[in-house]
Tab-separated table of N, CA, C and O in Angstrom:
chain	number	residue	atom	x	y	z
O	1	MET	N	-15.040	62.628	23.801
O	1	MET	CA	-16.016	62.304	22.903
O	1	MET	C	-15.720	61.242	22.004
O	1	MET	O	-16.437	60.305	21.919
O	2	LYS	N	-14.669	61.163	21.141
O	2	LYS	CA	-13.906	60.561	20.196
O	2	LYS	C	-13.765	59.076	20.833
O	2	LYS	O	-13.988	58.115	20.448
O	3	THR	N	-13.128	59.138	22.007
O	3	THR	CA	-12.871	58.037	22.817
O	3	THR	C	-13.827	57.202	23.219
O	3	THR	O	-14.059	55.960	22.928
O	4	THR	N	-15.048	57.933	23.727
O	4	THR	CA	-16.472	57.187	24.121
O	4	THR	C	-16.904	56.565	23.222
O	4	THR	O	-17.496	55.550	23.007
O	5	LEU	N	-16.997	57.304	21.931
O	5	LEU	CA	-17.641	56.322	20.926
O	5	LEU	C	-16.916	55.252	20.198
O	5	LEU	O	-17.523	54.213	19.874
O	6	THR	N	-15.356	55.491	20.091
O	6	THR	CA	-14.864	54.147	19.930
O	6	THR	C	-14.965	52.978	20.903
O	6	THR	O	-15.261	51.872	20.163
O	7	ILE	N	-14.925	53.255	22.170
O	7	ILE	CA	-15.018	52.399	23.149
O	7	ILE	C	-16.552	51.827	22.916
O	7	ILE	O	-16.823	50.385	22.972
O	8	LEU	N	-17.658	52.594	22.954
O	8	LEU	CA	-19.000	52.177	22.484
O	8	LEU	C	-19.206	51.491	21.286
O	8	LEU	O	-19.845	50.074	21.446
O	9	ALA	N	-18.578	51.776	20.042
O	9	ALA	CA	-18.690	50.926	19.028
O	9	ALA	C	-17.891	49.512	18.966
O	9	ALA	O	-18.101	48.544	18.512
O	10	PHE	N	-16.792	49.621	19.762
O	10	PHE	CA	-16.154	48.339	20.154
O	10	PHE	C	-17.168	47.296	20.912
O	10	PHE	O	-17.136	46.255	20.461
O	11	LEU	N	-17.541	48.011	22.128
O	11	LEU	CA	-18.539	46.765	22.732
O	11	LEU	C	-19.780	46.502	22.055
O	11	LEU	O	-19.886	45.421	22.121
O	12	CYS	N	-20.105	47.280	21.114
O	12	CYS	CA	-21.041	46.519	19.897
O	12	CYS	C	-20.836	45.515	19.210
O	12	CYS	O	-21.317	44.511	19.159
O	13	ILE	N	-19.794	45.984	18.729
O	13	ILE	CA	-19.058	44.789	17.688
O	13	ILE	C	-18.717	43.681	18.249
O	13	ILE	O	-19.058	42.479	18.151
O	14	SER	N	-18.133	43.731	19.769
O	14	SER	CA	-17.983	42.735	20.579
O	14	SER	C	-19.323	41.824	20.718
O	14	SER	O	-19.330	40.694	20.573
O	15	PHE	N	-19.994	42.620	21.010
O	15	PHE	CA	-21.587	41.755	21.359
O	15	PHE	C	-21.961	41.182	20.349
O	15	PHE	O	-22.296	40.050	20.287
O	16	VAL	N	-22.286	41.956	19.149
O	16	VAL	CA	-23.049	41.281	17.996
O	16	VAL	C	-22.152	40.388	17.162
O	16	VAL	O	-22.005	39.412	17.050
O	17	GLY	N	-20.775	40.873	17.032
O	17	GLY	CA	-19.974	40.218	16.341
O	17	GLY	C	-19.165	38.858	16.764
O	17	GLY	O	-19.066	37.839	15.973
O	18	PHE	N	-18.862	39.091	17.886
O	18	PHE	CA	-18.108	37.824	18.804
O	18	PHE	C	-19.075	37.061	19.324
O	18	PHE	O	-18.864	36.611	20.452
O	19	SER	N	-20.353	37.150	18.787
O	19	SER	CA	-21.285	35.859	19.997
O	19	SER	C	-21.107	34.668	19.506
O	19	SER	O	-21.663	33.765	20.454
O	20	GLN	N	-20.386	34.180	18.749
O	20	GLN	CA	-20.315	32.692	18.816
O	20	GLN	C	-19.441	32.282	19.973
O	20	GLN	O	-18.749	33.082	20.547
O	21	THR	N	-19.111	31.015	20.232
O	21	THR	CA	-18.375	30.688	21.543
O	21	THR	C	-16.970	30.964	21.228
O	21	THR	O	-16.482	31.017	22.489
O	22	ASN	N	-16.391	31.164	19.946
O	22	ASN	CA	-14.945	31.442	20.244
O	22	ASN	C	-14.961	33.001	20.346
O	22	ASN	O	-15.805	33.789	19.442
O	23	THR	N	-14.154	33.558	21.071
O	23	THR	CA	-13.850	34.933	20.700
O	23	THR	C	-12.568	35.334	19.918
O	23	THR	O	-11.804	34.734	19.949
O	24	VAL	N	-12.694	36.646	19.226
O	24	VAL	CA	-11.554	37.027	18.396
O	24	VAL	C	-10.790	37.836	19.154
O	24	VAL	O	-11.396	39.005	19.706
O	25	THR	N	-9.470	37.986	19.618
O	25	THR	CA	-8.876	38.648	20.360
O	25	THR	C	-7.955	39.687	19.263
O	25	THR	O	-7.428	39.268	18.597
O	26	LEU	N	-7.626	41.122	19.930
O	26	LEU	CA	-6.867	41.934	19.327
O	26	LEU	C	-5.422	41.518	19.425
O	26	LEU	O	-4.768	41.220	20.215
O	27	VAL	N	-4.998	41.075	18.350
O	27	VAL	CA	-3.609	40.482	18.248
O	27	VAL	C	-2.753	41.863	17.796
O	27	VAL	O	-2.781	42.154	16.691
O	28	GLN	N	-1.651	42.272	18.921
O	28	GLN	CA	-0.835	43.090	18.152
O	28	GLN	C	0.550	43.021	18.091
O	28	GLN	O	1.570	43.294	17.510
O	29	LYS	N	0.820	41.372	18.470
O	29	LYS	CA	2.321	40.832	18.312
O	29	LYS	C	2.080	39.345	18.339
O	29	LYS	O	1.206	39.225	18.613
O	30	PHE	N	3.282	39.053	17.781
O	30	PHE	CA	3.532	37.526	17.690
O	30	PHE	C	3.184	36.710	19.130
O	30	PHE	O	2.510	35.592	19.002
O	31	ALA	N	3.549	37.144	20.209
O	31	ALA	CA	3.402	36.715	21.426
O	31	ALA	C	1.703	36.822	21.718
O	31	ALA	O	1.477	35.944	22.719
O	32	ASP	N	0.909	37.429	21.129
O	32	ASP	CA	-0.200	37.760	21.515
O	32	ASP	C	-0.979	36.514	20.700
O	32	ASP	O	-2.539	36.142	21.273
O	33	CYS	N	-0.652	35.786	19.965
O	33	CYS	CA	-1.207	34.426	19.325
O	33	CYS	C	-1.172	33.344	20.043
O	33	CYS	O	-0.390	33.223	21.158
O	34	ALA	N	-2.183	32.716	20.002
O	34	ALA	CA	-2.373	31.295	20.644
O	34	ALA	C	-1.105	30.437	20.378
O	34	ALA	O	-0.705	30.430	19.324
O	35	PRO	N	-0.855	29.562	21.425
O	35	PRO	CA	0.349	28.708	21.213
O	35	PRO	C	0.367	27.828	19.776
O	35	PRO	O	1.865	27.706	19.436
O	36	VAL	N	-0.875	27.560	19.390
O	36	VAL	CA	-0.625	26.621	18.515
O	36	VAL	C	-0.353	27.681	17.072
O	36	VAL	O	0.501	26.859	16.132
O	37	THR	N	-0.879	28.569	16.784
O	37	THR	CA	-0.252	29.455	15.920
O	37	THR	C	0.855	29.505	15.930
O	37	THR	O	1.638	29.623	15.102
O	38	GLN	N	1.276	30.113	17.239
O	38	GLN	CA	3.069	30.250	17.513
O	38	GLN	C	3.809	29.061	16.905
O	38	GLN	O	4.554	29.212	16.089
O	39	ARG	N	3.333	28.008	17.145
O	39	ARG	CA	4.130	26.678	16.810
O	39	ARG	C	4.158	26.519	15.123
O	39	ARG	O	5.065	26.368	14.611
O	40	LEU	N	3.088	26.992	14.738
O	40	LEU	CA	2.783	26.411	13.369
O	40	LEU	C	3.533	27.538	12.255
O	40	LEU	O	4.157	27.324	11.544
O	41	ILE	N	3.247	29.145	12.868
O	41	ILE	CA	4.288	29.811	12.183
O	41	ILE	C	5.832	29.761	12.232
O	41	ILE	O	6.441	29.749	11.129
O	42	GLN	N	6.014	29.213	13.634
O	42	GLN	CA	7.448	29.109	13.938
O	42	GLN	C	7.989	27.965	12.647
O	42	GLN	O	9.284	28.077	12.406
O	43	ALA	N	7.128	27.037	12.542
O	43	ALA	CA	7.310	25.449	11.735
O	43	ALA	C	7.339	25.814	10.272
O	43	ALA	O	8.005	25.417	9.270
O	44	ASN	N	6.624	26.796	9.667
O	44	ASN	CA	6.258	26.855	8.278
O	44	ASN	C	6.229	28.218	7.785
O	44	ASN	O	6.203	28.384	6.326
O	45	PHE	N	6.898	29.107	8.625
O	45	PHE	CA	7.202	30.412	7.658
O	45	PHE	C	8.581	30.814	7.861
O	45	PHE	O	9.274	30.463	9.099
O	46	SER	N	9.494	31.589	7.091
O	46	SER	CA	10.636	31.806	7.182
O	46	SER	C	10.996	32.991	8.035
O	46	SER	O	9.748	33.678	8.484
O	47	THR	N	11.936	33.405	8.349
O	47	THR	CA	12.239	34.466	9.510
O	47	THR	C	11.578	35.616	8.651
O	47	THR	O	11.107	36.602	9.337
O	48	GLU	N	11.680	36.073	7.281
O	48	GLU	CA	11.432	36.944	6.591
O	48	GLU	C	9.935	37.395	6.719
O	48	GLU	O	9.417	38.268	6.916
O	49	GLN	N	9.370	35.926	6.731
O	49	GLN	CA	7.644	36.150	6.632
O	49	GLN	C	7.320	36.424	7.848
O	49	GLN	O	6.001	37.020	8.184
O	50	ARG	N	7.866	35.875	8.818
O	50	ARG	CA	7.435	36.144	10.481
O	50	ARG	C	7.789	37.673	10.683
O	50	ARG	O	6.977	38.152	11.291
O	51	VAL	N	8.865	38.234	10.117
O	51	VAL	CA	8.967	39.704	10.826
O	51	VAL	C	8.066	40.242	9.748
O	51	VAL	O	7.249	41.600	10.115
O	52	GLU	N	7.414	40.031	8.574
O	52	GLU	CA	6.284	40.806	7.708
O	52	GLU	C	4.903	40.489	8.643
O	52	GLU	O	4.214	41.542	8.496
O	53	LEU	N	4.658	39.472	9.296
O	53	LEU	CA	3.564	38.966	9.801
O	53	LEU	C	3.573	39.892	10.966
O	53	LEU	O	2.506	40.536	11.261
O	54	GLU	N	4.556	39.994	11.660
O	54	GLU	CA	4.635	40.994	12.845
O	54	GLU	C	4.478	42.526	12.718
O	54	GLU	O	3.872	43.085	13.581
O	55	LYS	N	4.445	42.850	11.375
O	55	LYS	CA	4.278	44.277	10.900
O	55	LYS	C	2.827	44.293	10.602
O	55	LYS	O	2.223	45.537	10.583
O	56	ASP	N	2.245	43.305	10.366
O	56	ASP	CA	0.727	43.466	9.434
O	56	ASP	C	-0.099	42.840	10.594
O	56	ASP	O	-0.377	41.588	10.452
O	57	THR	N	-0.618	43.186	11.574
O	57	THR	CA	-1.165	42.763	12.509
O	57	THR	C	-2.342	42.130	12.295
O	57	THR	O	-3.131	41.457	12.959
O	58	ARG	N	-3.224	43.066	11.376
O	58	ARG	CA	-4.422	42.638	11.054
O	58	ARG	C	-4.411	41.080	10.267
O	58	ARG	O	-4.915	40.204	10.614
O	59	LYS	N	-3.308	41.042	9.374
O	59	LYS	CA	-3.004	39.683	8.766
O	59	LYS	C	-2.826	38.524	9.853
O	59	LYS	O	-3.020	37.336	9.833
O	60	LEU	N	-2.042	39.143	10.984
O	60	LEU	CA	-1.620	37.962	11.825
O	60	LEU	C	-2.681	37.923	12.701
O	60	LEU	O	-2.739	36.568	12.971
O	61	ALA	N	-3.816	38.630	13.156
O	61	ALA	CA	-4.855	38.289	13.525
O	61	ALA	C	-5.584	37.149	13.127
O	61	ALA	O	-6.322	36.199	13.584
O	62	LYS	N	-5.788	37.461	11.767
O	62	LYS	CA	-6.555	36.516	10.710
O	62	LYS	C	-6.194	35.276	10.623
O	62	LYS	O	-6.783	34.154	10.921
O	63	LEU	N	-4.857	34.928	10.788
O	63	LEU	CA	-4.117	33.945	10.590
O	63	LEU	C	-4.131	33.193	11.969
O	63	LEU	O	-4.534	32.081	11.938
O	64	ASN	N	-4.327	33.907	13.150
O	64	ASN	CA	-4.316	33.297	14.572
O	64	ASN	C	-5.956	32.798	14.574
O	64	ASN	O	-5.980	31.810	15.009
O	65	TYR	N	-7.051	33.728	14.065
O	65	TYR	CA	-7.948	32.731	13.965
O	65	TYR	C	-8.095	31.591	13.384
O	65	TYR	O	-9.102	30.664	13.730
O	66	VAL	N	-7.610	31.539	12.067
O	66	VAL	CA	-8.173	30.403	11.395
O	66	VAL	C	-6.722	29.340	11.893
O	66	VAL	O	-7.601	28.046	11.933
O	67	MET	N	-5.941	29.425	12.426
O	67	MET	CA	-5.248	28.421	13.328
O	67	MET	C	-5.700	28.008	14.334
O	67	MET	O	-5.267	26.550	14.790
O	68	ALA	N	-6.178	29.016	14.906
O	68	ALA	CA	-6.562	28.496	16.641
O	68	ALA	C	-7.863	28.457	17.038
O	68	ALA	O	-8.422	28.050	18.114
O	69	GLN	N	-8.853	29.321	16.018
O	69	GLN	CA	-10.018	29.497	16.365
O	69	GLN	C	-11.254	29.306	15.374
O	69	GLN	O	-12.536	29.501	15.869
O	70	SER	N	-10.993	28.558	14.244
O	70	SER	CA	-11.954	28.299	13.386
O	70	SER	C	-12.442	26.891	13.206
O	70	SER	O	-12.766	26.317	12.462
O	71	TYR	N	-12.191	26.507	14.442
O	71	TYR	CA	-12.346	24.893	15.098
O	71	TYR	C	-12.789	24.848	16.477
O	71	TYR	O	-12.412	25.765	16.904
O	72	ARG	N	-13.508	23.730	16.817
O	72	ARG	CA	-13.385	23.356	18.131
O	72	ARG	C	-13.324	21.902	18.136
O	72	ARG	O	-13.877	21.093	17.299
O	73	PHE	N	-12.613	21.450	19.072
O	73	PHE	CA	-12.711	19.782	19.627
O	73	PHE	C	-14.221	19.282	19.996
O	73	PHE	O	-14.866	19.761	20.712
O	74	ALA	N	-14.404	18.398	19.357
O	74	ALA	CA	-15.600	17.730	19.460
O	74	ALA	C	-16.086	17.384	20.842
O	74	ALA	O	-14.890	16.942	21.406
O	75	ASP	N	-17.150	17.306	21.288
O	75	ASP	CA	-17.887	17.005	22.752
O	75	ASP	C	-17.344	15.668	23.025
O	75	ASP	O	-16.947	14.726	22.066
O	76	ASN	N	-17.256	15.610	24.426
O	76	ASN	CA	-17.020	13.888	25.022
O	76	ASN	C	-15.706	13.369	24.542
O	76	ASN	O	-15.548	12.180	24.498
O	77	GLN	N	-14.638	14.171	24.507
O	77	GLN	CA	-13.383	13.668	24.403
O	77	GLN	C	-12.386	14.593	25.520
O	77	GLN	O	-12.375	15.698	25.450
O	78	MET	N	-11.592	13.754	25.931
O	78	MET	CA	-11.058	14.497	26.794
O	78	MET	C	-9.532	15.344	25.799
O	78	MET	O	-9.366	14.404	25.007
O	79	VAL	N	-9.492	16.332	25.815
O	79	VAL	CA	-8.324	17.223	24.874
O	79	VAL	C	-7.375	17.916	25.933
O	79	VAL	O	-7.507	18.313	26.882
O	80	LEU	N	-6.042	17.179	25.722
O	80	LEU	CA	-4.787	17.743	26.565
O	80	LEU	C	-4.333	19.032	25.771
O	80	LEU	O	-4.214	19.196	24.496
O	81	ARG	N	-3.802	19.977	26.536
O	81	ARG	CA	-3.163	21.079	25.848
O	81	ARG	C	-2.038	20.690	24.861
O	81	ARG	O	-2.079	21.159	23.941
O	82	SER	N	-1.037	19.563	25.137
O	82	SER	CA	-0.253	18.932	24.251
O	82	SER	C	-0.880	19.180	22.804
O	82	SER	O	-0.443	19.054	21.582
O	83	GLN	N	-2.050	18.167	22.915
O	83	GLN	CA	-2.794	18.074	21.370
O	83	GLN	C	-3.549	19.361	21.099
O	83	GLN	O	-3.203	19.216	19.652
O	84	ARG	N	-4.100	20.039	21.586
O	84	ARG	CA	-4.382	21.414	21.222
O	84	ARG	C	-3.433	22.054	20.301
O	84	ARG	O	-3.504	22.601	19.267
O	85	GLN	N	-2.191	22.142	20.882
O	85	GLN	CA	-0.977	22.968	20.020
O	85	GLN	C	-0.655	21.966	19.003
O	85	GLN	O	0.115	22.680	18.162
O	86	LEU	N	-0.743	20.468	18.787
O	86	LEU	CA	-0.441	19.828	17.799
O	86	LEU	C	-1.551	20.093	16.568
O	86	LEU	O	-1.373	19.831	15.199
O	87	PHE	N	-2.534	20.506	16.583
O	87	PHE	CA	-3.564	20.459	15.553
O	87	PHE	C	-3.175	21.533	14.782
O	87	PHE	O	-2.967	22.641	14.998
O	88	ASP	N	-3.398	21.205	13.352
O	88	ASP	CA	-3.000	22.079	12.173
O	88	ASP	C	-4.545	22.339	11.252
O	88	ASP	O	-4.628	21.587	10.377
O	89	ALA	N	-5.303	23.185	11.314
O	89	ALA	CA	-6.402	23.312	11.006
O	89	ALA	C	-6.174	23.928	9.340
O	89	ALA	O	-6.774	23.317	8.530
O	90	LYS	N	-5.147	24.477	9.044
O	90	LYS	CA	-4.863	24.777	7.516
O	90	LYS	C	-4.806	23.458	6.860
O	90	LYS	O	-5.171	23.415	5.550
O	91	SER	N	-4.263	22.167	7.251
O	91	SER	CA	-4.302	20.838	6.611
O	91	SER	C	-5.633	20.317	6.355
O	91	SER	O	-5.983	19.472	5.371
O	92	TYR	N	-6.820	20.918	6.960
O	92	TYR	CA	-8.140	20.667	6.808
O	92	TYR	C	-8.793	21.456	5.545
O	92	TYR	O	-10.106	21.321	5.715
O	93	GLU	N	-8.398	22.828	5.649
O	93	GLU	CA	-9.250	23.602	4.805
O	93	GLU	C	-9.865	22.749	3.501
O	93	GLU	O	-11.382	23.555	3.335
O	94	SER	N	-9.543	21.765	2.709
O	94	SER	CA	-10.294	21.332	1.665
O	94	SER	C	-11.648	20.667	2.443
O	94	SER	O	-12.511	20.421	1.652
O	95	TYR	N	-11.590	20.213	3.536
O	95	TYR	CA	-12.550	19.350	4.046
O	95	TYR	C	-13.972	20.493	4.387
O	95	TYR	O	-14.941	20.006	4.869
O	96	ARG	N	-13.573	21.698	4.614
O	96	ARG	CA	-14.675	22.753	5.001
O	96	ARG	C	-15.686	22.787	4.249
O	96	ARG	O	-15.440	22.682	2.947
O	97	GLN	N	-16.884	22.977	4.540
O	97	GLN	CA	-18.080	23.146	3.697
O	97	GLN	C	-18.617	24.840	3.382
O	97	GLN	O	-18.337	25.221	4.756
O	98	LYS	N	-19.194	24.949	2.834
O	98	LYS	CA	-19.912	26.676	2.471
O	98	LYS	C	-20.644	27.003	3.868
O	98	LYS	O	-20.431	27.941	4.188
O	99	ASP	N	-21.524	25.849	3.934
O	99	ASP	CA	-22.618	26.559	5.152
O	99	ASP	C	-22.898	25.573	6.071
O	99	ASP	O	-24.026	25.606	6.924
O	100	ARG	N	-21.937	24.633	6.166
O	100	ARG	CA	-22.294	23.717	7.299
O	100	ARG	C	-20.738	23.247	7.991
O	100	ARG	O	-19.682	22.923	7.499
O	101	ARG	N	-20.902	22.967	9.401
O	101	ARG	CA	-19.866	22.456	10.156
O	101	ARG	C	-19.425	20.911	9.754
O	101	ARG	O	-20.487	20.506	9.439
O	102	VAL	N	-18.091	20.449	9.737
O	102	VAL	CA	-17.659	19.273	9.406
O	102	VAL	C	-17.031	18.560	10.520
O	102	VAL	O	-15.915	19.449	10.741
O	103	THR	N	-17.074	17.297	10.970
O	103	THR	CA	-16.202	16.762	11.990
O	103	THR	C	-15.414	15.951	11.167
O	103	THR	O	-15.460	15.281	10.210
O	104	VAL	N	-13.869	16.155	11.422
O	104	VAL	CA	-12.918	15.394	11.041
O	104	VAL	C	-12.234	14.571	12.144
O	104	VAL	O	-12.124	15.310	13.288
O	105	PHE	N	-11.534	13.484	11.699
O	105	PHE	CA	-10.665	12.782	12.690
O	105	PHE	C	-9.161	13.206	12.351
O	105	PHE	O	-8.999	13.110	11.287
O	106	ASP	N	-8.334	13.855	13.187
O	106	ASP	CA	-7.445	13.972	13.144
O	106	ASP	C	-6.401	13.280	13.690
O	106	ASP	O	-6.362	12.959	14.990
O	107	SER	N	-5.414	12.512	12.843
O	107	SER	CA	-4.856	11.089	13.575
O	107	SER	C	-3.403	11.742	14.224
O	107	SER	O	-2.985	10.875	15.020
O	108	THR	N	-3.096	13.089	13.793
O	108	THR	CA	-2.060	13.649	14.792
O	108	THR	C	-2.460	13.683	15.986
O	108	THR	O	-1.102	13.324	17.112
O	109	THR	N	-3.325	14.173	16.426
O	109	THR	CA	-3.936	14.526	17.770
O	109	THR	C	-4.593	13.083	18.217
O	109	THR	O	-4.671	13.026	19.495
O	110	GLY	N	-5.351	12.527	17.386
O	110	GLY	CA	-5.983	11.531	17.601
O	110	GLY	C	-7.482	12.064	18.550
O	110	GLY	O	-8.251	11.245	18.882
O	111	LEU	N	-7.784	13.080	17.844
O	111	LEU	CA	-8.932	14.036	18.377
O	111	LEU	C	-10.052	13.750	16.936
O	111	LEU	O	-9.446	14.060	16.325
O	112	TYR	N	-11.392	14.408	17.425
O	112	TYR	CA	-12.562	14.894	16.423
O	112	TYR	C	-12.770	16.142	16.664
O	112	TYR	O	-12.528	16.641	17.782
O	113	VAL	N	-12.555	16.694	15.595
O	113	VAL	CA	-12.332	17.993	15.232
O	113	VAL	C	-13.718	18.681	14.541
O	113	VAL	O	-13.844	18.325	13.288
O	114	GLU	N	-14.148	19.472	14.850
O	114	GLU	CA	-15.621	20.444	14.338
O	114	GLU	C	-14.960	21.481	13.723
O	114	GLU	O	-14.314	22.473	14.251
O	115	LEU	N	-14.992	21.486	12.367
O	115	LEU	CA	-14.541	22.838	11.528
O	115	LEU	C	-15.674	23.806	11.344
O	115	LEU	O	-16.507	22.911	10.834
O	116	TYR	N	-15.379	25.046	11.509
O	116	TYR	CA	-16.486	26.010	11.506
O	116	TYR	C	-16.750	26.251	9.654
O	116	TYR	O	-15.595	25.685	9.006
O	117	SER	N	-17.705	26.305	9.440
O	117	SER	CA	-18.305	26.556	7.886
O	117	SER	C	-17.286	27.729	7.405
O	117	SER	O	-17.089	28.467	8.000
O	118	TRP	N	-17.129	27.865	5.727
O	118	TRP	CA	-16.479	28.808	5.225
O	118	TRP	C	-17.529	30.074	5.536
O	118	TRP	O	-16.698	31.135	5.835
O	119	ASN	N	-18.615	30.278	5.596
O	119	ASN	CA	-19.800	31.449	6.197
O	119	ASN	C	-19.175	31.744	7.418
O	119	ASN	O	-19.140	32.985	7.333
O	120	GLU	N	-19.197	31.039	8.410
O	120	GLU	CA	-18.887	31.266	9.758
O	120	GLU	C	-17.473	31.906	9.739
O	120	GLU	O	-17.263	32.898	10.577
O	121	MET	N	-16.357	31.452	8.965
O	121	MET	CA	-15.148	31.945	9.040
O	121	MET	C	-15.154	33.413	8.522
O	121	MET	O	-14.483	34.113	8.754
O	122	ASP	N	-15.767	33.261	7.192
O	122	ASP	CA	-16.263	34.623	6.609
O	122	ASP	C	-16.649	35.771	7.491
O	122	ASP	O	-16.120	36.857	7.632
O	123	ALA	N	-17.653	35.337	8.660
O	123	ALA	CA	-18.121	36.320	8.933
O	123	ALA	C	-17.373	36.586	10.130
O	123	ALA	O	-17.098	38.048	10.372
O	124	GLN	N	-16.383	35.726	10.891
O	124	GLN	CA	-15.326	36.351	11.885
O	124	GLN	C	-14.315	37.307	11.362
O	124	GLN	O	-13.870	37.893	11.998
O	125	LEU	N	-13.908	36.829	10.014
O	125	LEU	CA	-12.524	37.637	9.660
O	125	LEU	C	-12.957	38.884	9.096
O	125	LEU	O	-12.339	39.808	9.179
O	126	THR	N	-14.412	39.067	8.832
O	126	THR	CA	-14.964	40.545	8.560
O	126	THR	C	-15.122	41.202	10.038
O	126	THR	O	-14.727	42.112	9.839
O	127	GLN	N	-15.301	40.564	10.839
O	127	GLN	CA	-15.338	41.078	12.575
O	127	GLN	C	-13.836	41.523	12.574
O	127	GLN	O	-13.751	42.699	13.356
O	128	ILE	N	-13.063	40.765	12.517
O	128	ILE	CA	-11.537	41.095	12.307
O	128	ILE	C	-11.020	42.725	11.763
O	128	ILE	O	-10.499	43.118	12.348
O	129	ASP	N	-11.606	42.655	10.473
O	129	ASP	CA	-11.248	43.782	9.555
O	129	ASP	C	-12.040	44.914	10.205
O	129	ASP	O	-11.360	46.335	10.403
O	130	ILE	N	-13.111	44.707	10.684
O	130	ILE	CA	-13.697	46.012	11.304
O	130	ILE	C	-13.366	46.172	12.578
O	130	ILE	O	-13.072	47.507	12.899
O	131	GLN	N	-12.913	45.194	13.612
O	131	GLN	CA	-12.239	45.536	14.593
O	131	GLN	C	-11.101	46.420	14.569
O	131	GLN	O	-10.557	47.532	15.119
O	132	TYR	N	-9.875	46.041	13.415
O	132	TYR	CA	-8.834	46.693	13.289
O	132	TYR	C	-9.094	48.243	12.489
O	132	TYR	O	-8.465	48.761	12.741
O	133	ASP	N	-10.131	47.824	11.820
O	133	ASP	CA	-10.443	49.544	11.132
O	133	ASP	C	-10.682	50.543	12.347
O	133	ASP	O	-10.496	51.631	12.335
O	134	ILE	N	-11.750	50.087	13.079
O	134	ILE	CA	-11.960	51.013	14.197
O	134	ILE	C	-10.852	51.271	15.102
O	134	ILE	O	-10.587	52.620	15.417
O	135	VAL	N	-9.597	50.533	15.351
O	135	VAL	CA	-8.400	50.494	16.217
O	135	VAL	C	-7.570	51.608	15.383
O	135	VAL	O	-7.125	52.394	15.803
O	136	SER	N	-7.679	51.292	13.897
O	136	SER	CA	-6.775	52.257	13.150
O	136	SER	C	-7.213	53.726	12.836
O	136	SER	O	-6.402	54.626	12.398
O	137	SER	N	-8.509	53.807	13.248
O	137	SER	CA	-9.386	54.942	12.808
O	137	SER	C	-8.665	56.197	13.784
O	137	SER	O	-9.104	57.264	13.746
O	138	ASN	N	-8.474	55.813	15.218
O	138	ASN	CA	-7.792	56.420	16.228
O	138	ASN	C	-6.649	57.101	16.044
O	138	ASN	O	-5.756	56.701	15.662
């Protein structure tokens, strides 16, 4: 019964909470992160910090969301996998707006990128918390 309720709650959250075009996946280890997240963590975090992140899967999932899913590449441009892996969303945090999306040009990738608003990000980060609360309650 408890398992059935957990699955049902997860499905409801998935349907309601992740109805945006981007979906949040359950991250349980570093290898579950998007390639761009893996590259940025390896480049910017010490070995100790990476070990700590691996222990705190909720924090790792939130970081993965920010680095790999809190934006989308603007329409009408060809985006190569290598370009996706080069984009660093953290460097554009100051450009984000509270309640509207902003499009920026990233000179590293040569692409226009639409950054999700802080409100959209907060909603997704809350959904990640809910998802991990459900999983940890079992």
